[in-house]
Amino acid sequence: SEKGVAIRSEPKRGSKVIERAEAGSRRREVDRLSGWVGIETTDGVKGWAREDALLTLPRPPLESGDE
């Protein structure tokens, strides 16, 4: 099996996997839709991941904008 949580182009199973989020990867939640979380990675990739799959990843510490 592939590493990380699939980030998909649409909030549905079977849609194209555009990237994978691994433990410790930084991401920002931008939307929610019945069991799916819209996220944006630090490289600007936007997509959807299953909420239950994201819960399996340890959350990275939040970035401070004051640094």
mmCIF file of C-alpha atoms in Angstrom:
data_model
loop_
_atom_site.group_PDB
_atom_site.id
_atom_site.type_symbol
_atom_site.label_atom_id
_atom_site.label_comp_id
_atom_site.label_asym_id
_atom_site.label_seq_id
_atom_site.Cartn_x
_atom_site.Cartn_y
_atom_site.Cartn_z
ATOM 1 C CA SER A 1 0.000 0.000 0.000
ATOM 2 C CA GLU A 2 1.116 3.569 -0.655
ATOM 3 C CA LYS A 3 2.261 5.833 2.166
ATOM 4 C CA GLY A 4 0.099 8.638 3.464
ATOM 5 C CA VAL A 5 -3.476 9.730 3.051
ATOM 6 C CA ALA A 6 -4.783 10.208 -0.476
ATOM 7 C CA ILE A 7 -5.586 13.803 -1.398
ATOM 8 C CA ARG A 8 -8.176 13.600 -4.144
ATOM 9 C CA SER A 9 -9.380 16.013 -6.814
ATOM 10 C CA GLU A 10 -13.005 15.651 -5.685
ATOM 11 C CA PRO A 11 -14.724 14.671 -2.415
ATOM 12 C CA LYS A 12 -15.638 11.158 -3.568
ATOM 13 C CA ARG A 13 -14.048 7.730 -3.602
ATOM 14 C CA GLY A 14 -12.569 6.861 -6.937
ATOM 15 C CA SER A 15 -11.674 10.433 -7.887
ATOM 16 C CA LYS A 16 -8.102 11.091 -8.994
ATOM 17 C CA VAL A 17 -5.384 11.054 -6.302
ATOM 18 C CA ILE A 18 -3.398 14.256 -6.825
ATOM 19 C CA GLU A 19 -1.038 13.972 -3.846
ATOM 20 C CA ARG A 20 -0.497 12.129 -0.572
ATOM 21 C CA ALA A 21 -0.335 13.671 2.892
ATOM 22 C CA GLU A 22 2.112 11.943 5.205
ATOM 23 C CA ALA A 23 2.432 12.133 8.969
ATOM 24 C CA GLY A 24 3.871 15.492 9.944
ATOM 25 C CA SER A 25 3.036 17.149 6.631
ATOM 26 C CA ARG A 26 1.659 20.640 7.055
ATOM 27 C CA ARG A 27 -1.783 21.342 5.687
ATOM 28 C CA ARG A 28 -4.604 23.795 6.205
ATOM 29 C CA GLU A 29 -8.272 22.896 6.363
ATOM 30 C CA VAL A 30 -10.263 25.017 3.927
ATOM 31 C CA ASP A 31 -13.626 23.227 3.710
ATOM 32 C CA ARG A 32 -15.734 20.313 4.976
ATOM 33 C CA LEU A 33 -18.318 18.209 3.194
ATOM 34 C CA SER A 34 -19.994 15.129 4.732
ATOM 35 C CA GLY A 35 -17.011 13.015 5.761
ATOM 36 C CA TRP A 36 -14.483 14.829 3.582
ATOM 37 C CA VAL A 37 -12.068 17.640 4.442
ATOM 38 C CA GLY A 38 -10.921 20.159 1.850
ATOM 39 C CA ILE A 39 -7.245 20.832 2.481
ATOM 40 C CA GLU A 40 -4.427 22.924 1.077
ATOM 41 C CA THR A 41 -0.808 21.829 1.471
ATOM 42 C CA THR A 42 2.081 24.212 2.043
ATOM 43 C CA ASP A 43 3.017 23.817 -1.658
ATOM 44 C CA GLY A 44 -0.427 25.144 -2.619
ATOM 45 C CA VAL A 45 -1.981 21.807 -3.633
ATOM 46 C CA LYS A 46 -5.726 21.863 -2.923
ATOM 47 C CA GLY A 47 -7.781 18.722 -2.700
ATOM 48 C CA TRP A 48 -9.990 16.510 -0.589
ATOM 49 C CA ALA A 49 -9.196 13.799 1.943
ATOM 50 C CA ARG A 50 -11.460 11.469 3.891
ATOM 51 C CA GLU A 51 -11.953 12.830 7.380
ATOM 52 C CA ASP A 52 -11.480 9.418 9.016
ATOM 53 C CA ALA A 53 -8.199 8.889 7.124
ATOM 54 C CA LEU A 54 -6.833 12.270 8.227
ATOM 55 C CA LEU A 55 -7.538 11.369 11.845
ATOM 56 C CA THR A 56 -4.960 8.582 11.552
ATOM 57 C CA LEU A 57 -2.188 11.108 10.852
ATOM 58 C CA PRO A 58 -0.555 12.869 13.793
ATOM 59 C CA ARG A 59 -1.265 16.593 13.560
ATOM 60 C CA PRO A 60 1.817 18.729 12.989
ATOM 61 C CA PRO A 61 2.277 21.698 15.318
ATOM 62 C CA LEU A 62 0.453 24.789 14.073
ATOM 63 C CA GLU A 63 2.651 27.304 12.329
ATOM 64 C CA SER A 64 2.892 30.727 13.863
ATOM 65 C CA GLY A 65 2.690 33.707 11.533
ATOM 66 C CA ASP A 66 4.788 35.798 13.942
ATOM 67 C CA GLU A 67 8.187 34.266 13.138
#
